[in-house]
CSV table of N, CA, C and O in Angstrom, one decimal:
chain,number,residue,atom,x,y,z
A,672,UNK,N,0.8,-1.2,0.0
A,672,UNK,CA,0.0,0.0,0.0
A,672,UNK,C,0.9,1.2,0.0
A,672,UNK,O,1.7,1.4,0.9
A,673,UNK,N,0.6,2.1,-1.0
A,673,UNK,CA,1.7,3.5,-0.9
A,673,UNK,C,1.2,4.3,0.2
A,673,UNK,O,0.0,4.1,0.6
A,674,UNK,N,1.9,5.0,0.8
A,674,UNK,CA,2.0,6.3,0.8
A,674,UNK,C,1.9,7.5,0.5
A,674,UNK,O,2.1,8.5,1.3
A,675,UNK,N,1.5,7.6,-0.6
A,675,UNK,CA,1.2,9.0,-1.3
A,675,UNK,C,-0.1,8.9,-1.4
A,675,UNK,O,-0.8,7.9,-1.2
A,676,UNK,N,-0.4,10.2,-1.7
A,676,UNK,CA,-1.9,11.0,-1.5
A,676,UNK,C,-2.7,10.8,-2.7
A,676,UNK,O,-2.1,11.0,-3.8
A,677,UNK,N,-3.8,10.6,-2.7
A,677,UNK,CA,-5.0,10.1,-4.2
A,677,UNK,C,-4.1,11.1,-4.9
A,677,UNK,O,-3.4,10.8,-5.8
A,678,UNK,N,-4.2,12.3,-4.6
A,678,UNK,CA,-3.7,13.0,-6.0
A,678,UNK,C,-2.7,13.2,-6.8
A,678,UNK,O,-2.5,13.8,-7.9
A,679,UNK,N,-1.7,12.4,-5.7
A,679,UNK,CA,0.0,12.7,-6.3
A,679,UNK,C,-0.1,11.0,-7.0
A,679,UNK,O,0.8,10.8,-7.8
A,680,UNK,N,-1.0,10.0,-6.7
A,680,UNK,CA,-1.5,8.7,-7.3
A,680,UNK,C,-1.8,8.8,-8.8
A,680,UNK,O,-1.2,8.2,-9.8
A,681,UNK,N,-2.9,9.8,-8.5
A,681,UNK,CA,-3.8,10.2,-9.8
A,681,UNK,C,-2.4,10.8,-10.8
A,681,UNK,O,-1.7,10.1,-11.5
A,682,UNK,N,-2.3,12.1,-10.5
A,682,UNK,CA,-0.7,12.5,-11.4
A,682,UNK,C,0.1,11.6,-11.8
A,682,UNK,O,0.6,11.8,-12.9
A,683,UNK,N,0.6,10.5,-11.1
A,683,UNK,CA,1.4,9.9,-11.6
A,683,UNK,C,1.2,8.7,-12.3
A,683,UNK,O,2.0,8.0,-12.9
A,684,UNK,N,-0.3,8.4,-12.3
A,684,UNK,CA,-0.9,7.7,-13.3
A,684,UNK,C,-1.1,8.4,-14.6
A,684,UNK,O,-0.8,7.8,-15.7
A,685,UNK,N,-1.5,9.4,-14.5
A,685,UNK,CA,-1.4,10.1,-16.0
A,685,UNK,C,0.0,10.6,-16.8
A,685,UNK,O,0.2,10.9,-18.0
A,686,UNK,N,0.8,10.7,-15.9
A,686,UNK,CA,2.4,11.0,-16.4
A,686,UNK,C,2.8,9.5,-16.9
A,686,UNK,O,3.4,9.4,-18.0
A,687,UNK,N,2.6,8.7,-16.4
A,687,UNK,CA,3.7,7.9,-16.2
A,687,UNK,C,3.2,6.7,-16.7
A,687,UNK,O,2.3,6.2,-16.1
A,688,UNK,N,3.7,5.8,-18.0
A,688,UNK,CA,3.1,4.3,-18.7
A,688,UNK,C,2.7,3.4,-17.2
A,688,UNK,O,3.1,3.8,-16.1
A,689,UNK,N,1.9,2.4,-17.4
A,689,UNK,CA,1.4,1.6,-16.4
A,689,UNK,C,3.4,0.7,-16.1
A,689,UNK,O,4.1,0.6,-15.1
A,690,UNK,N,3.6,0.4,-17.1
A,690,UNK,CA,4.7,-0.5,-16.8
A,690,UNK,C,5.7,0.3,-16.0
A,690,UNK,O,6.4,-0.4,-15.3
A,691,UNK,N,5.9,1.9,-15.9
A,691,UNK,CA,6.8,2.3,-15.4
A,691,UNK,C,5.8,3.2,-14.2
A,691,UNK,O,6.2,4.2,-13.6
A,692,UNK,N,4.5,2.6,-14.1
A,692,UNK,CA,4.0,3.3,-12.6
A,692,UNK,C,4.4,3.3,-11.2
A,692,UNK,O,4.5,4.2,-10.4
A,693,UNK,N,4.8,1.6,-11.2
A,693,UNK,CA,5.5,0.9,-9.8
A,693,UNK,C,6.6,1.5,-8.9
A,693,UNK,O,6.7,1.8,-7.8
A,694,UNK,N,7.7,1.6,-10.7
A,694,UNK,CA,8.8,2.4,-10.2
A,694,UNK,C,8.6,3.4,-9.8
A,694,UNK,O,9.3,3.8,-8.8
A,695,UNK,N,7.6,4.4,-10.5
A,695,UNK,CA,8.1,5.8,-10.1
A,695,UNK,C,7.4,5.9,-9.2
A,695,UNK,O,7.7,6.9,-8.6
A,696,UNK,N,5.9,5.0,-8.5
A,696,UNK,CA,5.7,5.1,-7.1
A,696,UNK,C,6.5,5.2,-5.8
A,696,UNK,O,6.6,6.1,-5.0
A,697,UNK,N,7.5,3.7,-6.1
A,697,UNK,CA,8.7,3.5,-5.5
A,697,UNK,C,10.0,4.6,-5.4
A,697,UNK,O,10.8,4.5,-4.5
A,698,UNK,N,10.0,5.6,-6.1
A,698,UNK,CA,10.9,6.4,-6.6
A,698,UNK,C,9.9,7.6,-5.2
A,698,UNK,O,10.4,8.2,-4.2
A,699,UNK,N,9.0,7.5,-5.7
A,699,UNK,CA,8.5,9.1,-4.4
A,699,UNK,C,8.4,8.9,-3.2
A,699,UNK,O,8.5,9.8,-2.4
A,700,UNK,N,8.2,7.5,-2.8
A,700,UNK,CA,8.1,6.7,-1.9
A,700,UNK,C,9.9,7.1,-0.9
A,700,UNK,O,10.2,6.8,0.2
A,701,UNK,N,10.4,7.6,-1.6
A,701,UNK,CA,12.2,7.9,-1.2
A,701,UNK,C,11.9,9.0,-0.3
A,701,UNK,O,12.4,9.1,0.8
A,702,UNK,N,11.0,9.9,-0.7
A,702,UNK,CA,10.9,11.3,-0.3
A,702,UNK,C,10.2,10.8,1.2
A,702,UNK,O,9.3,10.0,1.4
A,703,UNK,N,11.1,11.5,2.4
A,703,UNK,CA,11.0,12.1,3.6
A,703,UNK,C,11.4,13.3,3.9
A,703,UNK,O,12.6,13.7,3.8
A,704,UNK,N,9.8,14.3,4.3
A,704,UNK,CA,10.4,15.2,4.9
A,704,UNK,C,10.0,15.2,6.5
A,704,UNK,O,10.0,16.4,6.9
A,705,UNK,N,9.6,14.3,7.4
A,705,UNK,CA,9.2,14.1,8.5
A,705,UNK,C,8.0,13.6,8.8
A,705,UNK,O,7.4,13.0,7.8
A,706,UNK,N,7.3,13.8,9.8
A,706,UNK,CA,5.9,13.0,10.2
A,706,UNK,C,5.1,14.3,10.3
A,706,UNK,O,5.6,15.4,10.4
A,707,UNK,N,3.8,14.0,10.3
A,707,UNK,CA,3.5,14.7,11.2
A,707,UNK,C,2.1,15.8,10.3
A,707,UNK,O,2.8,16.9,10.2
A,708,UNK,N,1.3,16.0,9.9
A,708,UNK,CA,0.7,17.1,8.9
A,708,UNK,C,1.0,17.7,8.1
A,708,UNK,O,0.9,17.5,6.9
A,709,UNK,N,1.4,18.8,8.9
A,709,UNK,CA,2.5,19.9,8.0
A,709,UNK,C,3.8,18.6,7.3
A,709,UNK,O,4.8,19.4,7.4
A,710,UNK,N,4.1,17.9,7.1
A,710,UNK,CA,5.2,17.2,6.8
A,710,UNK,C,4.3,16.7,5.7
A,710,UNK,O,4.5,17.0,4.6
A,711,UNK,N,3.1,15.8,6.1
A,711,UNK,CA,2.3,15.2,4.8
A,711,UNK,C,2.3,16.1,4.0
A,711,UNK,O,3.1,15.8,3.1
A,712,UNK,N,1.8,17.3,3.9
A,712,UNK,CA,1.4,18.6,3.1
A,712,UNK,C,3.0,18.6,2.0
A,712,UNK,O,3.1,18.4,0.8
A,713,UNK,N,3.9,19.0,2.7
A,713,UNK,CA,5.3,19.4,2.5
A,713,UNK,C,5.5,18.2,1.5
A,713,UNK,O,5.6,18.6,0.4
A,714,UNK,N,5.6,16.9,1.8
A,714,UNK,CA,6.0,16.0,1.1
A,714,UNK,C,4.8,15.6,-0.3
A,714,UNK,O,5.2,15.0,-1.3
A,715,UNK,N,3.4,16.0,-0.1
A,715,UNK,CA,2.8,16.4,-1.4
A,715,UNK,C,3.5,16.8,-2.5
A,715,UNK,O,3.7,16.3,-3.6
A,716,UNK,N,3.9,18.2,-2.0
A,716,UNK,CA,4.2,19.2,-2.4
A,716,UNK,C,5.5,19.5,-3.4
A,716,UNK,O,5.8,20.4,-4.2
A,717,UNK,N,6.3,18.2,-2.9
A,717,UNK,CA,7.9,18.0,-3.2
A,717,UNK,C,7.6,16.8,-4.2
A,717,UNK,O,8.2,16.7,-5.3
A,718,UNK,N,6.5,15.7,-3.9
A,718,UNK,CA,6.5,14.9,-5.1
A,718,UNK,C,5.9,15.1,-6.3
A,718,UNK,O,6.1,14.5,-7.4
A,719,UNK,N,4.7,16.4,-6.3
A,719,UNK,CA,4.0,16.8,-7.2
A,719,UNK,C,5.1,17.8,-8.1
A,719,UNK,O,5.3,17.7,-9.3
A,720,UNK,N,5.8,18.7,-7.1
A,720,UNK,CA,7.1,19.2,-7.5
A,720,UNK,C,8.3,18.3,-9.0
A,720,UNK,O,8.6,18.7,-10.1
A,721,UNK,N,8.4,17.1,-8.3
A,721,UNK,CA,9.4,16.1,-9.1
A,721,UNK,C,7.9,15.3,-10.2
A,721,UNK,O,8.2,15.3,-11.3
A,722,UNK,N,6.8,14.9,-10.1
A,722,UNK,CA,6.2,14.8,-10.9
A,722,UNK,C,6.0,15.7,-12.4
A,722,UNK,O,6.0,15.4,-13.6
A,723,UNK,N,5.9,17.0,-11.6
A,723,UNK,CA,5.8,18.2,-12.9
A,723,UNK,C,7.3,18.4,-14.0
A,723,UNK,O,7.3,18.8,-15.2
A,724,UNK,N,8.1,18.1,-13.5
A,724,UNK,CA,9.6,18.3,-13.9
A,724,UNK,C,10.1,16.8,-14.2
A,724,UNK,O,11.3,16.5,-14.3
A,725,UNK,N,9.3,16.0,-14.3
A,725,UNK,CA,10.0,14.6,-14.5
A,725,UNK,C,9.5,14.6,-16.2
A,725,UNK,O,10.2,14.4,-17.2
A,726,UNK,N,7.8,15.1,-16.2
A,726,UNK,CA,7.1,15.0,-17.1
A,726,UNK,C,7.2,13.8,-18.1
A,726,UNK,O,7.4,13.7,-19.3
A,727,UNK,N,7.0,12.6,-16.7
A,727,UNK,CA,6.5,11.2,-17.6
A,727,UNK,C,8.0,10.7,-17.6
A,727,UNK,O,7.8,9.5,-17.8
A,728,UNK,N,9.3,10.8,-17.6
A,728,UNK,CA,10.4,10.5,-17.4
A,728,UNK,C,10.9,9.9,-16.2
A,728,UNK,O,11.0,10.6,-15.2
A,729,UNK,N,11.3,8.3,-16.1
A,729,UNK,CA,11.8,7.8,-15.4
A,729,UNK,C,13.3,8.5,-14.6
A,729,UNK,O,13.5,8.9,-13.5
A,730,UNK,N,13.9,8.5,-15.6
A,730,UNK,CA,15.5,9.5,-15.4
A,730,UNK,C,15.0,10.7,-14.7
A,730,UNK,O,15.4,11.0,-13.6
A,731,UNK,N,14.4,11.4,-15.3
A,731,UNK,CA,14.2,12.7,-15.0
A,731,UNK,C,13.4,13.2,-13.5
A,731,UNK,O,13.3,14.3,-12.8
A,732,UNK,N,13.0,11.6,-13.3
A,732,UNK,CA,12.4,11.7,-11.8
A,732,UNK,C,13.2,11.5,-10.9
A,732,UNK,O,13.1,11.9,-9.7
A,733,UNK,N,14.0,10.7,-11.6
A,733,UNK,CA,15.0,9.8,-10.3
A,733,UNK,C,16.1,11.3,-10.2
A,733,UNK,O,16.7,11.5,-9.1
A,734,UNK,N,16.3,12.1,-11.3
A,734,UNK,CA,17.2,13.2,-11.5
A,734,UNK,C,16.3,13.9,-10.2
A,734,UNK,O,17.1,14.0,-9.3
A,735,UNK,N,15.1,14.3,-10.0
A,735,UNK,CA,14.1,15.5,-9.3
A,735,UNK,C,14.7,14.8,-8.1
A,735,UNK,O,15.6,15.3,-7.5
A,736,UNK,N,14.3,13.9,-7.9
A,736,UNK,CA,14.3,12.8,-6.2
A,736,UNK,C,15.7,13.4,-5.9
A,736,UNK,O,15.7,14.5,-5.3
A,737,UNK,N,16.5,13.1,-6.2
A,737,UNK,CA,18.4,13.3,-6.2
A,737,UNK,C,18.1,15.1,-5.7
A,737,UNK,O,18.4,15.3,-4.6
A,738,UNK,N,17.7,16.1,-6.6
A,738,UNK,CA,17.7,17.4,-6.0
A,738,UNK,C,16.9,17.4,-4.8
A,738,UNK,O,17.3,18.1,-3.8
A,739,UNK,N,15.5,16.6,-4.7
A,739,UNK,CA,15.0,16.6,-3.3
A,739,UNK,C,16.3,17.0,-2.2
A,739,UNK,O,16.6,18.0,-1.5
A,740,UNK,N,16.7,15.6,-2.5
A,740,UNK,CA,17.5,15.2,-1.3
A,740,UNK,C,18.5,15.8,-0.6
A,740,UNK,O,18.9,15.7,0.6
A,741,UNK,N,19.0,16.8,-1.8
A,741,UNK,CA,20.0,17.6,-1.6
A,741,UNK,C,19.5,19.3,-1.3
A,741,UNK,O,20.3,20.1,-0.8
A,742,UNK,N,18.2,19.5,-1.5
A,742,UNK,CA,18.0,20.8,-1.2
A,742,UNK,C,16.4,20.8,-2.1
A,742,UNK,O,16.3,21.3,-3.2
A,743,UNK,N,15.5,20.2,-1.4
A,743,UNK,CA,14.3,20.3,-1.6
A,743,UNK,C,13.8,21.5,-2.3
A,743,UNK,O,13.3,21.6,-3.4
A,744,UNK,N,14.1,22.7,-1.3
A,744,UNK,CA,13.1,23.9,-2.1
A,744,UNK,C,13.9,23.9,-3.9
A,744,UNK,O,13.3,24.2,-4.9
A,745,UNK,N,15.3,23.6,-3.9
A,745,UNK,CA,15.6,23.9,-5.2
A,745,UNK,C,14.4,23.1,-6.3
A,745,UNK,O,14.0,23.8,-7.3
A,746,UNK,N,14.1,22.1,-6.2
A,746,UNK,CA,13.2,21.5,-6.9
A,746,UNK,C,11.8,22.0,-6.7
A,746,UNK,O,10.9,21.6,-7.5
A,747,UNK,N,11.4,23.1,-5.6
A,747,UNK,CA,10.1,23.1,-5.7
A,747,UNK,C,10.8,24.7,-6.8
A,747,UNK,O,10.1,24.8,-7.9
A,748,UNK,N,11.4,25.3,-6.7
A,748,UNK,CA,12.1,26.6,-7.6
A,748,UNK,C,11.6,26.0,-9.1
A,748,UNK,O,10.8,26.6,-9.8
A,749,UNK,N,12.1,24.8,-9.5
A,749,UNK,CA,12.4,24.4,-10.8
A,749,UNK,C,10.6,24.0,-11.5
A,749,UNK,O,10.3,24.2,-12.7
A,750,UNK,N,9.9,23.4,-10.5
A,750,UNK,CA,8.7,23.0,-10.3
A,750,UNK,C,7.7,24.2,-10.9
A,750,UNK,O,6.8,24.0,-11.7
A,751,UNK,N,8.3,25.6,-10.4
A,751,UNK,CA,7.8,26.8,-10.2
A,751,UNK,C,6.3,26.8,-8.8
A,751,UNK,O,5.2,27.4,-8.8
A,752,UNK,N,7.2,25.9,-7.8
A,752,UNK,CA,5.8,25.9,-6.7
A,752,UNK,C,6.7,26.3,-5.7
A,752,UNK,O,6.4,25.8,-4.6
A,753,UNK,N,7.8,27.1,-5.6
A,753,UNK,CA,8.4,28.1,-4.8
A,753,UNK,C,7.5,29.1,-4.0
A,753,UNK,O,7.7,29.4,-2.8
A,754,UNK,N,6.7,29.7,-4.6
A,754,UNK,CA,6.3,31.3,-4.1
A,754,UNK,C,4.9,30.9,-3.8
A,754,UNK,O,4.2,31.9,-3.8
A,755,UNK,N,4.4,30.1,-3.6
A,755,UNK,CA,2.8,29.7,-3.3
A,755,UNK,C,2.8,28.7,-2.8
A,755,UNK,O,2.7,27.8,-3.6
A,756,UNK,N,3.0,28.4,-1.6
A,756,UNK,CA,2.4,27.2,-0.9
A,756,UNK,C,1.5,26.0,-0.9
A,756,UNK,O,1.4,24.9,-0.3
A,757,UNK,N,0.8,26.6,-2.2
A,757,UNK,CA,-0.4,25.7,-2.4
A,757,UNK,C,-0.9,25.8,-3.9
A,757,UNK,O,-2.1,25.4,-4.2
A,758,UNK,N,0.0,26.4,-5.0
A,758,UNK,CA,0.5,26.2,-6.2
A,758,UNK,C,0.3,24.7,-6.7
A,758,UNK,O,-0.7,24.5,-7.4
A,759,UNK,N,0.7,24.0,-6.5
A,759,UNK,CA,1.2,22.7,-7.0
A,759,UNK,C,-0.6,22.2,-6.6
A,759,UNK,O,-0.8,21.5,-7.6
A,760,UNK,N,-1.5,22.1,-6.0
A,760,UNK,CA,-2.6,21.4,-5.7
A,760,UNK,C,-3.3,21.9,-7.5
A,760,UNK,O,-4.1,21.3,-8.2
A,761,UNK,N,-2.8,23.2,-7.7
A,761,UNK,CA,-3.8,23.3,-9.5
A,761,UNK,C,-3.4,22.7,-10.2
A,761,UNK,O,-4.0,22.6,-11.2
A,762,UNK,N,-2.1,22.0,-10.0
A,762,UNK,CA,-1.4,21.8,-11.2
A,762,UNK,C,-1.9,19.9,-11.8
A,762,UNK,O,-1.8,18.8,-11.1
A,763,UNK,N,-2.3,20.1,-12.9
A,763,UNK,CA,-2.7,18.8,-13.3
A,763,UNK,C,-1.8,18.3,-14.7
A,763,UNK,O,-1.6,19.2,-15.6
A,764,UNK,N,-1.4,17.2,-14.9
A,764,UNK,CA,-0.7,16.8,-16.3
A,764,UNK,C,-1.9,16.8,-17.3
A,764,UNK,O,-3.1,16.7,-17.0
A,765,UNK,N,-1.4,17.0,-18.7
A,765,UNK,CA,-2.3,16.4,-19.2
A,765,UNK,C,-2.4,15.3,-20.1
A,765,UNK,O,-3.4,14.8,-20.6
């Protein structure tokens, strides 16, 4: 059973072929930013982040996860979900 939230589910079912869904579940599944609410929110936020910037790309996600890890907000910068807190909840693939 994942971890992630129906909607970061939903996104990454529409980015991502069924054959390479597992992985890139497994791939967000990396992301900790702590317990706790405000942390669930935060870690939405960081995978919908590497979702938008992977855009259906296995490499390009595992590339997003790698900036997570090293400095989070840089990827939410690149995401463009830096300056809005709650940015990233409109954003839908298509």
């Amino acid at each position: 059973m994942s971890n992630l939230s129906p909607n970061t589910i939903r996104r990454l079912a529409t980015l991502f072929a069924p054959e390479d869904a597992d992985e890139a579940t497994r791939l967000l599944e990396q992301i900790e930013v702590g317990s706790g609410y405000a942390y669930t929110r935060l870690c939405e936020r960081i995978c919908t982040a590497a979702l938008k910037v992977s855009q259906g790309d296995l490499a390009e996600l595992r590339n997003a996860i790698k900036l997570a890890k090293i400095d989070w907000r840089d990827l939410l910068v690149d995401a463009g979900f830096a300056e809005d807190p709650v940015l990233h909840e409109t954003w839908w693939p298509e």
